Amino acid sequence: MTQSTGAFWTATEQGQPLDAPDWLAALSQAALAEAAFNIPAARARLQACNPPGPWQAVRELLAIRVELREGHQPALHALKPRLAALLQSATDEPTLARAWHTAGVVHTRLNEFERAEHALLEALRRIEPSPARLWILDSMGQCFQGQGAWSEARRILQGVASLKQASGDVMGTAISVGNLALLELGLGRNPQAEAALVDVLQKLGPKLPSLSRLRLETLLLQSRLDTPGAAAQAEALERALAQCGESGHHLKAFACLALARARPEMARQWLELAEHDFTAPADLALVRYWRLRLLPKAADDAAQVAETRSLIRRAGPSSEAELLTHLLFAERSSGTSVMNQHLDEAFEFAQRANNPLWVERVDRLYERLDPRGFSHRVLERFAGRSLEELQKTTLEDATSVFADLVGFTLRSQELSPEEVMETVRSLFELAVPLFVRFRVRPLQHQGDGLLAVCQGADHARRGLAFARAFVARTLRVTQVREAQRQVARADSRVAVVPALDLPLSDLIHTSPAGNLLLGERLAR
């Protein structure tokens, strides 16, 4: 008797192959190959099977996942109409839930974060008890990370990694800890990344597939660059690389990039190996960037610089290599005006990409190279006005917004000081992209409250829109927290995190009008 689609998905997510009938076995093998990054095998199995009726939706979702796994930026846009059609045609809830999850991942990769949040929340709403719930939460953590909500992202990824480890999901634990390490490395918190990686490698290292271990060893080397432990970790990464066989894989290429950075005297050799294993233009552009960075003569070679720029253009609209190249040219500029031009271009690029992590990277370099210019630009970014305009004494209408966590003072008595500060920090991080979008300027933090002002043309509309968006955002975070608690409650081996939701109220004053309260949980 043919299994249900729900049983099929759960079995494959647990790594259990199915062997009958033939078309179901082929689907099972395709799903397992896709999860193991074996793209050719997954494609071959999908092409060899023609399942009946509702199982065609399963086959289409697996085919979409294979394309997503390859990661080519132009292909991501082509997946959106296919996913939309699948969401319209699929009828069984298990497949629909996983299709919404895949849609959320695609939106995240394209920096369409609000759409990603909605898709992932829909996936969480539909998903049955299964390993996929943790994968959806992991994707939500990456979505929050992309928006600069780093405290929430860290909380989710740490919780998901603990839940996966408690359930015995070795490969899943490695993936979530790797995602957490990427977050910490991006924020310059190398010791925290190192600690998480060392812990999981000590506990699970011998049980991990070679490519999963390679990813963790690569990230561990990145965390130890410019430290006394770099040389020993480079040797460990070389050993892990040797165990991955001869076939090409993008994780092997990233390992070669890390080794090029750790061993500058062998940089050319490692970069050539990385270039051999990469196929996506964005990854090839990254290799070219490191050529310019690590090989002094390459930076002076006009042809190599031109080739790097050409690869960047082919890499799509949001290539990390383009950002890094702007920053490299800023560092090596001989004059202040040229340096500021590259920094401004890097910042505009990071904003267009809607990537707060990249904005943070530009800000750190800008502050180091031109502290005075940086302070002026940050002020203008949030206020929408220059320092000269703000220093003038003027009398004008404006809208003020005070955001406050409902009942947090009482609930905070049950928390440690660190947990209180983490919650307040999370609240501010959730607001930052909204400050920029609606041109609202934060004025003051008052405990768990945030006071901000909106000035200039259309200030009342923008102030209200900011407040509505902020309340909606914290509500979505609350829903994610509750979903994670539900998963934890189902596993007796995991301590359930105490409820700490983010119900937000906004008090809005727009002159010459009176006050307006906004929010769902305002009863006192």
mmCIF file of C-alpha atoms in Angstrom, residues 20-344:
data_model
loop_
_atom_site.group_PDB
_atom_site.id
_atom_site.type_symbol
_atom_site.label_atom_id
_atom_site.label_comp_id
_atom_site.label_asym_id
_atom_site.label_seq_id
_atom_site.Cartn_x
_atom_site.Cartn_y
_atom_site.Cartn_z
ATOM 1 C CA ALA A 20 8.308 0.279 -3.181
ATOM 2 C CA PRO A 21 6.725 0.922 -5.577
ATOM 3 C CA ASP A 22 9.488 1.924 -7.998
ATOM 4 C CA TRP A 23 8.296 5.502 -8.520
ATOM 5 C CA LEU A 24 8.111 6.070 -4.742
ATOM 6 C CA ALA A 25 11.595 4.624 -4.307
ATOM 7 C CA ALA A 26 12.852 7.034 -6.985
ATOM 8 C CA LEU A 27 11.226 10.008 -5.232
ATOM 9 C CA SER A 28 12.743 8.885 -1.929
ATOM 10 C CA GLN A 29 16.213 8.540 -3.460
ATOM 11 C CA ALA A 30 15.866 11.975 -5.084
ATOM 12 C CA ALA A 31 14.909 13.581 -1.756
ATOM 13 C CA LEU A 32 17.828 11.963 0.069
ATOM 14 C CA ALA A 33 20.266 12.942 -2.698
ATOM 15 C CA GLU A 34 19.049 16.556 -2.630
ATOM 16 C CA ALA A 35 19.517 16.719 1.157
ATOM 17 C CA ALA A 36 23.061 15.379 0.719
ATOM 18 C CA PHE A 37 23.876 18.042 -1.933
ATOM 19 C CA ASN A 38 24.171 15.319 -4.605
ATOM 20 C CA ILE A 39 22.525 17.363 -7.363
ATOM 21 C CA PRO A 40 23.262 15.053 -10.362
ATOM 22 C CA ALA A 41 21.836 12.008 -8.564
ATOM 23 C CA ALA A 42 18.736 13.911 -7.451
ATOM 24 C CA ARG A 43 18.062 15.118 -11.003
ATOM 25 C CA ALA A 44 18.571 11.652 -12.460
ATOM 26 C CA ARG A 45 16.111 10.030 -10.046
ATOM 27 C CA LEU A 46 13.464 12.718 -10.657
ATOM 28 C CA GLN A 47 13.766 12.334 -14.420
ATOM 29 C CA ALA A 48 13.358 8.562 -14.097
ATOM 30 C CA CYS A 49 10.022 8.626 -12.267
ATOM 31 C CA ASN A 50 6.481 9.617 -13.198
ATOM 32 C CA PRO A 51 4.380 9.380 -10.016
ATOM 33 C CA PRO A 52 0.578 9.306 -10.054
ATOM 34 C CA GLY A 53 -1.907 12.060 -9.158
ATOM 35 C CA PRO A 54 -1.089 14.142 -6.070
ATOM 36 C CA TRP A 55 2.464 12.825 -6.012
ATOM 37 C CA GLN A 56 3.247 15.035 -9.006
ATOM 38 C CA ALA A 57 3.250 17.958 -6.553
ATOM 39 C CA VAL A 58 5.854 16.121 -4.464
ATOM 40 C CA ARG A 59 8.006 15.597 -7.555
ATOM 41 C CA GLU A 60 7.712 19.279 -8.550
ATOM 42 C CA LEU A 61 8.665 20.472 -5.064
ATOM 43 C CA LEU A 62 11.720 18.213 -5.064
ATOM 44 C CA ALA A 63 12.703 19.553 -8.504
ATOM 45 C CA ILE A 64 12.396 23.122 -7.184
ATOM 46 C CA ARG A 65 14.517 22.232 -4.158
ATOM 47 C CA VAL A 66 17.228 20.838 -6.416
ATOM 48 C CA GLU A 67 17.366 24.130 -8.341
ATOM 49 C CA LEU A 68 17.426 26.031 -5.051
ATOM 50 C CA ARG A 69 20.229 23.847 -3.718
ATOM 51 C CA GLU A 70 22.438 24.850 -6.663
ATOM 52 C CA GLY A 71 22.005 28.475 -5.619
ATOM 53 C CA HIS A 72 22.349 30.295 -8.951
ATOM 54 C CA GLN A 73 20.975 33.790 -8.388
ATOM 55 C CA PRO A 74 19.119 34.158 -11.743
ATOM 56 C CA ALA A 75 17.488 30.748 -11.213
ATOM 57 C CA LEU A 76 15.985 31.921 -7.920
ATOM 58 C CA HIS A 77 13.735 34.418 -9.702
ATOM 59 C CA ALA A 78 12.545 31.674 -12.073
ATOM 60 C CA LEU A 79 11.525 29.526 -9.093
ATOM 61 C CA LYS A 80 8.990 32.059 -7.805
ATOM 62 C CA PRO A 81 6.286 31.458 -10.476
ATOM 63 C CA ARG A 82 6.821 27.694 -10.192
ATOM 64 C CA LEU A 83 6.291 27.889 -6.441
ATOM 65 C CA ALA A 84 3.222 30.103 -6.874
ATOM 66 C CA ALA A 85 1.703 27.539 -9.254
ATOM 67 C CA LEU A 86 2.532 24.699 -6.861
ATOM 68 C CA LEU A 87 0.931 26.510 -3.923
ATOM 69 C CA GLN A 88 -2.219 26.903 -6.019
ATOM 70 C CA SER A 89 -2.369 23.304 -7.253
ATOM 71 C CA ALA A 90 -1.153 21.193 -4.307
ATOM 72 C CA THR A 91 -3.941 19.762 -2.170
ATOM 73 C CA ASP A 92 -2.258 17.861 0.664
ATOM 74 C CA GLU A 93 -1.144 19.814 3.749
ATOM 75 C CA PRO A 94 2.281 18.152 4.258
ATOM 76 C CA THR A 95 3.424 19.109 0.751
ATOM 77 C CA LEU A 96 1.855 22.578 1.012
ATOM 78 C CA ALA A 97 3.659 23.264 4.290
ATOM 79 C CA ARG A 98 7.005 22.332 2.767
ATOM 80 C CA ALA A 99 6.254 24.364 -0.357
ATOM 81 C CA TRP A 100 5.621 27.435 1.831
ATOM 82 C CA HIS A 101 8.919 26.705 3.586
ATOM 83 C CA THR A 102 10.738 26.565 0.256
ATOM 84 C CA ALA A 103 9.071 29.823 -0.816
ATOM 85 C CA GLY A 104 10.339 31.440 2.386
ATOM 86 C CA VAL A 105 13.884 30.279 1.661
ATOM 87 C CA VAL A 106 13.714 31.660 -1.898
ATOM 88 C CA HIS A 107 12.445 35.033 -0.642
ATOM 89 C CA THR A 108 15.230 35.129 1.966
ATOM 90 C CA ARG A 109 17.898 34.402 -0.660
ATOM 91 C CA LEU A 110 16.482 37.279 -2.737
ATOM 92 C CA ASN A 111 16.482 39.603 0.322
ATOM 93 C CA GLU A 112 12.667 39.812 0.234
ATOM 94 C CA PHE A 113 12.522 39.406 3.977
ATOM 95 C CA GLU A 114 8.968 40.474 4.801
ATOM 96 C CA ARG A 115 7.602 38.051 2.199
ATOM 97 C CA ALA A 116 9.913 35.402 3.605
ATOM 98 C CA GLU A 117 8.551 35.929 7.126
ATOM 99 C CA HIS A 118 4.962 35.558 5.934
ATOM 100 C CA ALA A 119 5.774 32.392 3.942
ATOM 101 C CA LEU A 120 7.672 30.776 6.815
ATOM 102 C CA LEU A 121 4.912 31.603 9.300
ATOM 103 C CA GLU A 122 2.402 29.999 6.925
ATOM 104 C CA ALA A 123 4.651 26.927 6.786
ATOM 105 C CA LEU A 124 4.778 26.794 10.601
ATOM 106 C CA ARG A 125 0.987 27.100 10.750
ATOM 107 C CA ARG A 126 0.449 24.172 8.355
ATOM 108 C CA ILE A 127 3.260 21.788 9.276
ATOM 109 C CA GLU A 128 2.443 18.542 11.077
ATOM 110 C CA PRO A 129 4.670 17.248 13.924
ATOM 111 C CA SER A 130 7.782 16.259 11.972
ATOM 112 C CA PRO A 131 11.494 17.071 11.642
ATOM 113 C CA ALA A 132 10.550 19.759 9.109
ATOM 114 C CA ARG A 133 9.294 22.047 11.896
ATOM 115 C CA LEU A 134 12.842 22.567 13.103
ATOM 116 C CA TRP A 135 14.071 23.190 9.561
ATOM 117 C CA ILE A 136 11.428 25.895 9.120
ATOM 118 C CA LEU A 137 12.511 27.531 12.386
ATOM 119 C CA ASP A 138 16.136 27.354 11.236
ATOM 120 C CA SER A 139 15.147 29.178 8.038
ATOM 121 C CA MET A 140 13.310 31.800 10.105
ATOM 122 C CA GLY A 141 16.502 32.373 12.077
ATOM 123 C CA GLN A 142 18.386 33.009 8.842
ATOM 124 C CA CYS A 143 15.595 35.350 7.697
ATOM 125 C CA PHE A 144 15.894 37.389 10.912
ATOM 126 C CA GLN A 145 19.671 37.405 10.509
ATOM 127 C CA GLY A 146 19.338 38.903 7.041
ATOM 128 C CA GLN A 147 17.232 41.739 8.463
ATOM 129 C CA GLY A 148 19.672 42.635 11.226
ATOM 130 C CA ALA A 149 17.532 41.105 14.006
ATOM 131 C CA TRP A 150 20.629 39.354 15.290
ATOM 132 C CA SER A 151 19.480 38.709 18.862
ATOM 133 C CA GLU A 152 16.320 36.946 17.649
ATOM 134 C CA ALA A 153 18.284 35.032 15.007
ATOM 135 C CA ARG A 154 20.802 33.891 17.607
ATOM 136 C CA ARG A 155 18.066 32.826 20.023
ATOM 137 C CA ILE A 156 16.300 30.788 17.323
ATOM 138 C CA LEU A 157 19.428 29.107 15.966
ATOM 139 C CA GLN A 158 20.718 28.219 19.436
ATOM 140 C CA GLY A 159 17.329 26.758 20.367
ATOM 141 C CA VAL A 160 16.983 24.818 17.121
ATOM 142 C CA ALA A 161 20.499 23.385 17.429
ATOM 143 C CA SER A 162 19.732 22.193 20.982
ATOM 144 C CA LEU A 163 16.449 20.609 19.889
ATOM 145 C CA LYS A 164 18.094 18.844 16.946
ATOM 146 C CA GLN A 165 20.907 17.543 19.124
ATOM 147 C CA ALA A 166 18.429 16.245 21.725
ATOM 148 C CA SER A 167 16.481 14.419 19.008
ATOM 149 C CA GLY A 168 19.632 12.787 17.630
ATOM 150 C CA ASP A 169 19.620 14.719 14.337
ATOM 151 C CA VAL A 170 23.380 14.786 13.822
ATOM 152 C CA MET A 171 23.460 16.387 10.379
ATOM 153 C CA GLY A 172 20.740 18.889 11.289
ATOM 154 C CA THR A 173 22.648 19.944 14.405
ATOM 155 C CA ALA A 174 25.762 20.533 12.320
ATOM 156 C CA ILE A 175 23.846 22.689 9.841
ATOM 157 C CA SER A 176 22.197 24.857 12.520
ATOM 158 C CA VAL A 177 25.442 25.332 14.455
ATOM 159 C CA GLY A 178 27.120 26.267 11.174
ATOM 160 C CA ASN A 179 24.417 28.866 10.532
ATOM 161 C CA LEU A 180 24.900 30.215 14.063
ATOM 162 C CA ALA A 181 28.663 30.423 13.505
ATOM 163 C CA LEU A 182 28.118 32.342 10.261
ATOM 164 C CA LEU A 183 25.999 34.844 12.195
ATOM 165 C CA GLU A 184 28.673 35.333 14.855
ATOM 166 C CA LEU A 185 31.472 35.613 12.282
ATOM 167 C CA GLY A 186 29.508 38.229 10.352
ATOM 168 C CA LEU A 187 29.205 40.298 13.540
ATOM 169 C CA GLY A 188 32.907 39.962 14.349
ATOM 170 C CA ARG A 189 32.179 37.691 17.340
ATOM 171 C CA ASN A 190 34.844 35.130 16.412
ATOM 172 C CA PRO A 191 35.324 33.678 19.929
ATOM 173 C CA GLN A 192 31.592 32.898 20.197
ATOM 174 C CA ALA A 193 31.633 31.237 16.771
ATOM 175 C CA GLU A 194 34.724 29.248 17.729
ATOM 176 C CA ALA A 195 33.171 28.015 20.990
ATOM 177 C CA ALA A 196 30.004 26.765 19.261
ATOM 178 C CA LEU A 197 31.986 25.005 16.525
ATOM 179 C CA VAL A 198 34.469 23.353 18.886
ATOM 180 C CA ASP A 199 31.612 22.052 21.036
ATOM 181 C CA VAL A 200 29.707 20.430 18.156
ATOM 182 C CA LEU A 201 32.856 18.978 16.560
ATOM 183 C CA GLN A 202 33.911 17.394 19.852
ATOM 184 C CA LYS A 203 30.457 15.880 20.417
ATOM 185 C CA LEU A 204 29.485 14.892 16.884
ATOM 186 C CA GLY A 205 32.598 15.115 14.708
ATOM 187 C CA PRO A 206 33.159 11.357 14.096
ATOM 188 C CA LYS A 207 29.449 10.861 13.273
ATOM 189 C CA LEU A 208 29.244 13.606 10.658
ATOM 190 C CA PRO A 209 29.270 13.047 6.884
ATOM 191 C CA SER A 210 32.519 14.286 5.355
ATOM 192 C CA LEU A 211 31.002 17.386 3.720
ATOM 193 C CA SER A 212 29.153 18.418 6.890
ATOM 194 C CA ARG A 213 32.362 18.145 8.892
ATOM 195 C CA LEU A 214 34.224 20.056 6.183
ATOM 196 C CA ARG A 215 31.813 22.984 6.487
ATOM 197 C CA LEU A 216 32.318 23.173 10.263
ATOM 198 C CA GLU A 217 36.110 22.869 9.989
ATOM 199 C CA THR A 218 36.090 25.662 7.377
ATOM 200 C CA LEU A 219 34.103 27.963 9.650
ATOM 201 C CA LEU A 220 36.373 27.078 12.570
ATOM 202 C CA LEU A 221 39.406 28.162 10.544
ATOM 203 C CA GLN A 222 37.659 31.432 9.693
ATOM 204 C CA SER A 223 37.069 32.025 13.402
ATOM 205 C CA ARG A 224 40.768 31.413 14.143
ATOM 206 C CA LEU A 225 42.317 33.488 11.372
ATOM 207 C CA ASP A 226 44.925 35.918 12.755
ATOM 208 C CA THR A 227 45.207 33.868 15.975
ATOM 209 C CA PRO A 228 47.930 31.437 17.132
ATOM 210 C CA GLY A 229 45.546 28.545 16.468
ATOM 211 C CA ALA A 230 45.223 29.278 12.745
ATOM 212 C CA ALA A 231 48.113 27.055 11.597
ATOM 213 C CA ALA A 232 46.908 23.954 13.449
ATOM 214 C CA GLN A 233 43.333 24.484 12.263
ATOM 215 C CA ALA A 234 44.532 24.900 8.667
ATOM 216 C CA GLU A 235 46.140 21.455 8.939
ATOM 217 C CA ALA A 236 42.896 20.018 10.351
ATOM 218 C CA LEU A 237 40.949 21.535 7.472
ATOM 219 C CA GLU A 238 43.380 20.060 4.933
ATOM 220 C CA ARG A 239 42.792 16.612 6.448
ATOM 221 C CA ALA A 240 39.024 17.093 6.309
ATOM 222 C CA LEU A 241 39.311 18.247 2.696
ATOM 223 C CA ALA A 242 41.292 15.144 1.747
ATOM 224 C CA GLN A 243 38.474 12.918 3.060
ATOM 225 C CA CYS A 244 35.888 14.481 0.705
ATOM 226 C CA GLY A 245 37.036 12.714 -2.458
ATOM 227 C CA GLU A 246 37.880 14.079 -5.881
ATOM 228 C CA SER A 247 34.473 15.252 -7.102
ATOM 229 C CA GLY A 248 33.831 18.983 -7.082
ATOM 230 C CA HIS A 249 31.599 20.641 -4.502
ATOM 231 C CA HIS A 250 31.059 24.242 -3.451
ATOM 232 C CA LEU A 251 31.810 23.403 0.206
ATOM 233 C CA LYS A 252 35.250 22.196 -0.889
ATOM 234 C CA ALA A 253 35.748 25.480 -2.721
ATOM 235 C CA PHE A 254 34.897 27.490 0.405
ATOM 236 C CA ALA A 255 37.433 25.401 2.320
ATOM 237 C CA CYS A 256 40.064 26.306 -0.273
ATOM 238 C CA LEU A 257 39.204 30.007 0.105
ATOM 239 C CA ALA A 258 39.700 29.762 3.873
ATOM 240 C CA LEU A 259 43.048 27.998 3.370
ATOM 241 C CA ALA A 260 44.143 30.720 0.938
ATOM 242 C CA ARG A 261 43.503 33.299 3.656
ATOM 243 C CA ALA A 262 45.266 31.233 6.325
ATOM 244 C CA ARG A 263 48.333 30.500 4.162
ATOM 245 C CA PRO A 264 49.108 33.577 2.051
ATOM 246 C CA GLU A 265 52.307 31.960 0.740
ATOM 247 C CA MET A 266 50.131 29.285 -0.947
ATOM 248 C CA ALA A 267 47.214 31.574 -1.763
ATOM 249 C CA ARG A 268 47.543 31.216 -5.529
ATOM 250 C CA GLN A 269 47.354 27.406 -5.377
ATOM 251 C CA TRP A 270 44.316 27.368 -3.069
ATOM 252 C CA LEU A 271 42.500 30.022 -5.086
ATOM 253 C CA GLU A 272 42.985 28.006 -8.281
ATOM 254 C CA LEU A 273 41.496 24.939 -6.568
ATOM 255 C CA ALA A 274 38.548 27.001 -5.317
ATOM 256 C CA GLU A 275 37.912 28.361 -8.793
ATOM 257 C CA HIS A 276 37.867 24.811 -10.153
ATOM 258 C CA ASP A 277 35.062 23.708 -7.778
ATOM 259 C CA PHE A 278 32.872 26.817 -8.054
ATOM 260 C CA THR A 279 30.324 27.172 -10.861
ATOM 261 C CA ALA A 280 28.038 30.041 -9.797
ATOM 262 C CA PRO A 281 29.148 33.508 -11.028
ATOM 263 C CA ALA A 282 28.718 34.959 -7.509
ATOM 264 C CA ASP A 283 31.158 32.394 -6.085
ATOM 265 C CA LEU A 284 33.646 32.856 -8.922
ATOM 266 C CA ALA A 285 33.501 36.610 -8.338
ATOM 267 C CA LEU A 286 34.350 35.943 -4.689
ATOM 268 C CA VAL A 287 37.473 34.023 -5.755
ATOM 269 C CA ARG A 288 38.480 36.968 -7.947
ATOM 270 C CA TYR A 289 38.012 39.330 -5.011
ATOM 271 C CA TRP A 290 40.380 37.258 -2.891
ATOM 272 C CA ARG A 291 42.876 37.258 -5.749
ATOM 273 C CA LEU A 292 42.855 41.054 -5.621
ATOM 274 C CA ARG A 293 43.066 40.970 -1.843
ATOM 275 C CA LEU A 294 45.751 38.327 -1.312
ATOM 276 C CA LEU A 295 47.938 38.597 -4.419
ATOM 277 C CA PRO A 296 49.569 42.059 -4.555
ATOM 278 C CA LYS A 297 50.276 41.964 -8.292
ATOM 279 C CA ALA A 298 46.670 41.066 -9.117
ATOM 280 C CA ALA A 299 45.410 44.336 -7.639
ATOM 281 C CA ASP A 300 47.709 46.248 -9.987
ATOM 282 C CA ASP A 301 46.674 44.231 -13.051
ATOM 283 C CA ALA A 302 44.025 46.237 -14.913
ATOM 284 C CA ALA A 303 42.903 43.143 -16.839
ATOM 285 C CA GLN A 304 42.253 41.166 -13.636
ATOM 286 C CA VAL A 305 40.375 44.084 -12.087
ATOM 287 C CA ALA A 306 38.240 44.365 -15.241
ATOM 288 C CA GLU A 307 37.585 40.601 -15.244
ATOM 289 C CA THR A 308 36.544 40.780 -11.585
ATOM 290 C CA ARG A 309 34.084 43.579 -12.355
ATOM 291 C CA SER A 310 32.678 41.546 -15.271
ATOM 292 C CA LEU A 311 32.103 38.514 -13.028
ATOM 293 C CA ILE A 312 30.437 40.743 -10.441
ATOM 294 C CA ARG A 313 27.977 42.030 -13.054
ATOM 295 C CA ARG A 314 27.106 38.441 -14.014
ATOM 296 C CA ALA A 315 26.705 37.433 -10.364
ATOM 297 C CA GLY A 316 23.378 39.197 -10.015
ATOM 298 C CA PRO A 317 22.123 42.201 -8.096
ATOM 299 C CA SER A 318 23.271 41.171 -4.602
ATOM 300 C CA SER A 319 26.773 39.728 -4.866
ATOM 301 C CA GLU A 320 28.911 39.749 -1.715
ATOM 302 C CA ALA A 321 31.952 40.042 -3.978
ATOM 303 C CA GLU A 322 30.749 43.450 -5.208
ATOM 304 C CA LEU A 323 30.436 44.745 -1.658
ATOM 305 C CA LEU A 324 33.861 43.419 -0.649
ATOM 306 C CA THR A 325 35.459 44.872 -3.781
ATOM 307 C CA HIS A 326 34.060 48.345 -3.008
ATOM 308 C CA LEU A 327 35.447 48.069 0.522
ATOM 309 C CA LEU A 328 38.834 46.874 -0.750
ATOM 310 C CA PHE A 329 39.138 49.830 -3.125
ATOM 311 C CA ALA A 330 38.126 52.174 -0.275
ATOM 312 C CA GLU A 331 40.878 50.784 1.959
ATOM 313 C CA ARG A 332 43.488 51.165 -0.772
ATOM 314 C CA SER A 333 42.419 54.615 -1.981
ATOM 315 C CA SER A 334 45.103 57.281 -1.842
ATOM 316 C CA GLY A 335 42.763 60.265 -1.355
ATOM 317 C CA THR A 336 39.875 60.977 0.993
ATOM 318 C CA SER A 337 37.432 61.884 -1.768
ATOM 319 C CA VAL A 338 38.018 58.629 -3.690
ATOM 320 C CA MET A 339 37.836 56.647 -0.448
ATOM 321 C CA ASN A 340 34.515 58.263 0.488
ATOM 322 C CA GLN A 341 33.169 57.606 -3.010
ATOM 323 C CA HIS A 342 33.872 53.870 -2.669
ATOM 324 C CA LEU A 343 32.432 53.807 0.865
ATOM 325 C CA ASP A 344 29.271 55.598 -0.260
#
